[in-house]
Amino acid sequence: MAGVSSQPGFLMTTMEKGANWARTNSMWPASFGLACCAIEMMGTGAAHNDLARFGMEVFRASPRQADLMIVAGRVSQKMAPVLRQVYDQMAEPKWVLSMGACASSGGMFNNYALVQGVDEVVPVDMYVPGCPPGPQSLMHGILSLQEKIMDGEIRRSTGVL
Amino acid sequence: MTDIERDLDDAAPDAETTDRRLPDHPTIAALLEPIGAATFEVKKNASSDAIYHTMAVPVSEWVGFASSAKDAGFDLFIDLAAVDHYTHAPRFEVALNLVSMTENLRIIVTTRVPYDDPTVPSVTGVFAGANFYEREAYDLFGIDFPGHPDLTRILMPDDWEGYPLRKDYDIGAVPVEFKAGSADL
Amino acid sequence: MTDTHDTEADVVLGEEDAPVADEVQGPEEERRQLHDVWVSGTEERFPFSKATDEGAQEFLPRDEDPALLIQEGIVVDDDYVEAPAVVEEERQIINMGPQHPSTHGVLRLQLELEGETIRRVKPIIGYLHTGMEKTAETLNYAQGSTNVTRMDYLAPFHNELAYSLAVEQLLGIDVPPRADAIRVLMTELNRVSSHLLWAATMGMDIGALSMMIYGWREREVCLDFFEKTTGLRMNHNYIRPGGVAADLPDGWEADIANLISLVNEGVDEYEELLNENPIFLDRTMGVGVILPEECKQYGVTGPIARASGLDWDLRKQTPYCGIDQYEFTVPTGLHGDVHDRYEVRIEEIRQSLGIVLQVVDSMPLGDYRTPDPKVTPPPRKRIDESMEALIHHFKLFTEGIMVPPGTAYQSVEGPRGEVGCYLVSKGGARPWRMHWRAPSFAAVQALPAMMTDSLVADVVAALASTDPVLGDVDR
């Protein structure tokens, strides 16, 4: 079902739309909560701001069963290979959402200890700014990512940066 | 070099209240008496009436002092910190923070070692909790603690080069490029 | 510092004939190749595969490990029980973390198992090391709060308070009584919200999955109040040297009254759910025991030490911010197991709500920050009237607060134990060195003492009850 065709036919586009719809509406996040953003991510999954209504309440511990990796928190030099390994263990199609300032760019910690943005390690599809981003910001990011997938803007990712 | 000579004389940077006599509190006075050469200060907490004593001991007395402090009732190990004084010789300072629960007292014992021999005997034989703290001081400052069972890096990856919290180790900031700015930074 | 684990080669060829690394593939090289990661969809191996070497930080074979005793948890209390005639091959090493649903952050535990029993535990930390102590040397004293607040991110007010008190100790100033009372109010509410999160995550780890939802439900009420007062739900940067950043909002008494009743009802529900639940009791009683002597040696303070019987709370022993004018009790336990820690924390929530009620009743009027012009910027309209005010404003916002040379240590009682800031200043607007005494660092170090000789399932319960926050551990 993947791949770009220059003259999409009616059947392929409809099936691709159907596949995209299925993927967005039950995207299972891999729990990769690292620091303060993880607390807000848990808060987004809790009852007050409910992620389950978007099909995402199941935070899979095993990356093999997950679609979306929400990198929530600061990625240190020691953690970067672990992050890459978990990303590579996820099956296609997969997306990465970089949550918070530290994951997107190193945040306020521009120093020796942190990777200045996880896009140095994994390809990122959506950046959510904030320190930490509140549940509403995170939900906006997730919904925007779902929109992008539905519209077909994000095709099959190859894992190459 | 008058700076180094002056700093070698007083081990504590804030020298104006340094006393050579013994402190008022009997337990701490009993601790300091055998050493004789220790300098101490009494400090008061902010927004509080609580006080604590700080004292500087020579590195040769380090483990012995920790041990006698533990025998005197200071058996709650709180902290072991390292400081890099850079050009103020001796370069490295190690501070041990102990609390006596029975008498509600806190002491901070410090010692200084020079840059060319940053060696402080390990107190893990006296306080088991000093294990991780000494590893951290080794990892971030390069201070050696002979007698420590497993002196390896703890916060940085094992093959990291350099000791990040030393003053001559750069913060490692990545220059931030702004869209409207120029590329040469 | 790396060890070569070519023990197999040693046995076969003898030590003098041990081959060099590229002739025979020793276990370490083999392990590294297994960890090489493939870029999805290609044949390429990603260069991160050999990015870090943790040889010396991982478990070494038993007869080569110099730190064996501390990993077996017997350094302080020699109660290790060795099963007779243990066969070395029956022991296996399991790695837990750093990415794991139950490790409360990026903690990595290496466990040596014999069947289902744990024989050795080695915590490996550093996966969240952010260089905050180094960053603190580049920030001035007004900015310092933004940095320290992110260390223990579940109790940001306590971090800010320890830092502000250390700076005020160096400056030699006192804050007005209203600022003290606001500080007590916010830190006690933070203790409540931190313990609620602990109850949620511990419930989930033990198996009561609905605790996660209930705990967060009550926590949201506290976070709403924080957002109203400080502007942020977390990492507030509210308690600063000199006082607090802003006064309490209008209608705060009604908000707090509502909060107290809601949280009390919530805690009643948790007790109803868990206190007599046989599964919960089985999983928590007698599990993860730490003795008072071990607590003292390892530096474990806070609810863990109090559950072991040590009656030590800095709010009572060295009261700060006028907290001694409020009546509250400090709960202690007897056995030092997971259940006692649960009881202590639940009681602490109620006691903190009691303190909050007393603060509401007795909140003094006045300034919320010290009027000292060297620390607090003057009110904006004064700048038009007075030259000194203009100069002070300018100096404070270009240079920063100038702190005289000295060393200071001040600690507060956080939800996890003693949170302390050791500040060294050599004059100027930035600290020379800021060392953070993190309570979770000592607690993680004491994990072998809690976990050895217990079962794998007890590891999760014991770890959850320790309530470590890896931001504090790694800084």
mmCIF file of C-alpha atoms in Angstrom, chain A:
data_model
loop_
_atom_site.group_PDB
_atom_site.id
_atom_site.type_symbol
_atom_site.label_atom_id
_atom_site.label_comp_id
_atom_site.label_asym_id
_atom_site.label_seq_id
_atom_site.Cartn_x
_atom_site.Cartn_y
_atom_site.Cartn_z
ATOM 1 C CA MET A 1 0.000 0.000 0.000
ATOM 2 C CA ALA A 2 2.979 2.305 0.265
ATOM 3 C CA GLY A 3 4.768 4.342 -2.306
ATOM 4 C CA VAL A 4 3.996 7.376 -4.323
ATOM 5 C CA SER A 5 2.461 6.873 -7.716
ATOM 6 C CA SER A 6 2.303 9.802 -10.054
ATOM 7 C CA GLN A 7 -1.134 8.895 -11.450
ATOM 8 C CA PRO A 8 -3.017 7.428 -8.505
ATOM 9 C CA GLY A 9 -6.079 5.507 -9.496
ATOM 10 C CA PHE A 10 -9.383 5.629 -7.697
ATOM 11 C CA LEU A 11 -8.998 2.241 -6.015
ATOM 12 C CA MET A 12 -5.491 2.845 -4.711
ATOM 13 C CA THR A 13 -6.211 6.281 -3.288
ATOM 14 C CA THR A 14 -9.341 5.085 -1.537
ATOM 15 C CA MET A 15 -7.550 2.117 -0.047
ATOM 16 C CA GLU A 16 -4.658 4.297 0.959
ATOM 17 C CA LYS A 17 -7.085 6.706 2.597
ATOM 18 C CA GLY A 18 -8.661 3.794 4.387
ATOM 19 C CA ALA A 19 -5.283 2.582 5.576
ATOM 20 C CA ASN A 20 -4.357 6.044 6.769
ATOM 21 C CA TRP A 21 -7.648 6.350 8.621
ATOM 22 C CA ALA A 22 -7.044 3.055 10.372
ATOM 23 C CA ARG A 23 -3.500 4.013 11.290
ATOM 24 C CA THR A 24 -4.373 7.370 12.776
ATOM 25 C CA ASN A 25 -7.330 6.224 14.753
ATOM 26 C CA SER A 26 -5.534 3.566 16.700
ATOM 27 C CA MET A 27 -2.003 4.824 16.978
ATOM 28 C CA TRP A 28 -0.382 3.143 19.941
ATOM 29 C CA PRO A 29 2.362 5.111 21.589
ATOM 30 C CA ALA A 30 5.549 3.454 22.808
ATOM 31 C CA SER A 31 6.230 4.710 26.291
ATOM 32 C CA PHE A 32 9.471 6.626 26.107
ATOM 33 C CA GLY A 33 8.963 8.997 28.955
ATOM 34 C CA LEU A 34 12.245 10.326 30.202
ATOM 35 C CA ALA A 35 11.774 13.358 32.442
ATOM 36 C CA CYS A 36 9.240 16.056 33.311
ATOM 37 C CA CYS A 37 7.474 15.785 29.957
ATOM 38 C CA ALA A 38 6.673 12.178 30.790
ATOM 39 C CA ILE A 39 4.591 13.388 33.713
ATOM 40 C CA GLU A 40 2.572 15.625 31.434
ATOM 41 C CA MET A 41 2.264 12.790 28.951
ATOM 42 C CA MET A 42 0.869 10.580 31.693
ATOM 43 C CA GLY A 43 -1.442 13.426 32.606
ATOM 44 C CA THR A 44 -2.653 13.561 29.033
ATOM 45 C CA GLY A 45 -3.457 9.899 29.178
ATOM 46 C CA ALA A 46 -5.279 10.241 32.475
ATOM 47 C CA ALA A 47 -8.926 10.968 32.958
ATOM 48 C CA HIS A 48 -8.930 14.763 32.892
ATOM 49 C CA ASN A 49 -7.481 15.029 29.394
ATOM 50 C CA ASP A 50 -8.261 11.714 27.882
ATOM 51 C CA LEU A 51 -6.074 10.301 25.138
ATOM 52 C CA ALA A 52 -8.236 7.215 24.915
ATOM 53 C CA ARG A 53 -10.836 9.078 22.905
ATOM 54 C CA PHE A 54 -8.240 9.238 20.117
ATOM 55 C CA GLY A 55 -7.513 5.557 20.342
ATOM 56 C CA MET A 56 -4.218 6.060 22.129
ATOM 57 C CA GLU A 57 -4.683 5.018 25.711
ATOM 58 C CA VAL A 58 -2.685 1.850 25.237
ATOM 59 C CA PHE A 59 0.921 2.823 25.976
ATOM 60 C CA ARG A 60 2.759 -0.245 24.799
ATOM 61 C CA ALA A 61 5.854 -1.100 26.777
ATOM 62 C CA SER A 62 7.253 -3.133 23.945
ATOM 63 C CA PRO A 63 8.293 -1.067 20.942
ATOM 64 C CA ARG A 64 7.483 -3.966 18.641
ATOM 65 C CA GLN A 65 3.806 -3.321 19.198
ATOM 66 C CA ALA A 66 3.850 0.446 18.984
ATOM 67 C CA ASP A 67 3.377 2.935 16.188
ATOM 68 C CA LEU A 68 4.201 6.265 17.700
ATOM 69 C CA MET A 69 7.223 7.084 19.796
ATOM 70 C CA ILE A 70 6.643 10.149 21.923
ATOM 71 C CA VAL A 71 10.101 11.219 23.060
ATOM 72 C CA ALA A 72 9.091 12.961 26.244
ATOM 73 C CA GLY A 73 12.019 14.530 27.998
ATOM 74 C CA ARG A 74 15.691 15.297 27.753
ATOM 75 C CA VAL A 75 17.892 12.814 25.923
ATOM 76 C CA SER A 76 21.337 12.513 27.443
ATOM 77 C CA GLN A 77 24.444 11.249 25.689
ATOM 78 C CA LYS A 78 24.136 7.905 27.449
ATOM 79 C CA MET A 79 20.504 7.510 26.442
ATOM 80 C CA ALA A 80 20.877 8.341 22.742
ATOM 81 C CA PRO A 81 21.901 4.829 21.592
ATOM 82 C CA VAL A 82 19.046 3.365 23.606
ATOM 83 C CA LEU A 83 16.644 5.748 21.904
ATOM 84 C CA ARG A 84 17.904 4.721 18.500
ATOM 85 C CA GLN A 85 17.685 1.055 19.350
ATOM 86 C CA VAL A 86 14.096 1.371 20.550
ATOM 87 C CA TYR A 87 13.202 3.326 17.414
ATOM 88 C CA ASP A 88 14.713 0.664 15.208
ATOM 89 C CA GLN A 89 12.780 -2.041 16.991
ATOM 90 C CA MET A 90 9.486 -0.451 16.098
ATOM 91 C CA ALA A 91 7.750 -1.896 13.084
ATOM 92 C CA GLU A 92 6.743 0.127 10.055
ATOM 93 C CA PRO A 93 4.796 2.409 9.782
ATOM 94 C CA LYS A 94 6.075 4.425 12.672
ATOM 95 C CA TRP A 95 6.168 8.063 13.615
ATOM 96 C CA VAL A 96 8.112 10.104 16.120
ATOM 97 C CA LEU A 97 6.732 13.004 18.078
ATOM 98 C CA SER A 98 9.321 15.107 19.875
ATOM 99 C CA MET A 99 7.650 16.445 22.997
ATOM 100 C CA GLY A 100 8.985 19.437 24.800
ATOM 101 C CA ALA A 101 11.826 21.844 24.348
ATOM 102 C CA CYS A 102 14.567 19.450 25.450
ATOM 103 C CA ALA A 103 13.610 16.782 22.966
ATOM 104 C CA SER A 104 13.137 19.251 20.144
ATOM 105 C CA SER A 105 16.278 21.283 20.543
ATOM 106 C CA GLY A 106 18.053 20.642 23.809
ATOM 107 C CA GLY A 107 15.833 23.121 25.610
ATOM 108 C CA MET A 108 17.408 25.286 28.259
ATOM 109 C CA PHE A 109 20.290 22.818 28.664
ATOM 110 C CA ASN A 110 22.694 23.790 25.927
ATOM 111 C CA ASN A 111 25.600 21.811 27.361
ATOM 112 C CA TYR A 112 27.827 18.754 27.079
ATOM 113 C CA ALA A 113 25.358 16.331 28.576
ATOM 114 C CA LEU A 114 22.356 16.469 26.276
ATOM 115 C CA VAL A 115 21.736 15.657 22.659
ATOM 116 C CA GLN A 116 20.621 18.979 21.235
ATOM 117 C CA GLY A 117 17.406 17.750 19.700
ATOM 118 C CA VAL A 118 16.401 14.149 19.080
ATOM 119 C CA ASP A 119 16.312 14.786 15.369
ATOM 120 C CA GLU A 120 20.044 14.162 15.579
ATOM 121 C CA VAL A 121 19.221 10.558 16.422
ATOM 122 C CA VAL A 122 15.829 9.696 14.929
ATOM 123 C CA PRO A 123 13.725 11.314 12.195
ATOM 124 C CA VAL A 124 10.992 13.403 13.783
ATOM 125 C CA ASP A 125 7.538 13.970 12.338
ATOM 126 C CA MET A 126 6.088 16.444 14.807
ATOM 127 C CA TYR A 127 7.606 18.827 17.326
ATOM 128 C CA VAL A 128 5.596 19.979 20.322
ATOM 129 C CA PRO A 129 7.146 22.978 22.085
ATOM 130 C CA GLY A 130 6.752 23.733 25.776
ATOM 131 C CA CYS A 131 8.569 23.170 29.008
ATOM 132 C CA PRO A 132 6.699 21.009 29.658
ATOM 133 C CA PRO A 133 3.910 21.246 27.088
ATOM 134 C CA GLY A 134 0.603 20.965 28.842
ATOM 135 C CA PRO A 135 -1.800 18.181 27.968
ATOM 136 C CA GLN A 136 -3.667 20.441 25.580
ATOM 137 C CA SER A 137 -0.500 21.292 23.658
ATOM 138 C CA LEU A 138 0.443 17.650 23.437
ATOM 139 C CA MET A 139 -3.007 16.723 22.215
ATOM 140 C CA HIS A 140 -2.829 19.454 19.596
ATOM 141 C CA GLY A 141 0.466 17.999 18.450
ATOM 142 C CA ILE A 142 -0.927 14.496 18.286
ATOM 143 C CA LEU A 143 -4.028 15.588 16.423
ATOM 144 C CA SER A 144 -1.944 17.600 13.956
ATOM 145 C CA LEU A 145 0.180 14.531 13.368
ATOM 146 C CA GLN A 146 -2.926 12.478 12.777
ATOM 147 C CA GLU A 147 -4.145 15.084 10.291
ATOM 148 C CA LYS A 148 -0.853 14.985 8.463
ATOM 149 C CA ILE A 149 -1.027 11.223 8.193
ATOM 150 C CA MET A 150 -4.637 11.330 7.015
ATOM 151 C CA ASP A 151 -3.808 13.852 4.334
ATOM 152 C CA GLY A 152 -1.031 11.621 3.133
ATOM 153 C CA GLU A 153 1.673 14.204 3.786
ATOM 154 C CA ILE A 154 3.771 11.716 5.706
ATOM 155 C CA ARG A 155 4.435 8.658 3.679
ATOM 156 C CA ARG A 156 6.224 5.532 4.671
ATOM 157 C CA SER A 157 9.282 6.479 6.697
ATOM 158 C CA THR A 158 12.523 4.785 5.810
ATOM 159 C CA GLY A 159 14.268 5.488 9.066
ATOM 160 C CA VAL A 160 17.054 7.372 7.329
ATOM 161 C CA LEU A 161 17.543 10.851 8.707
#
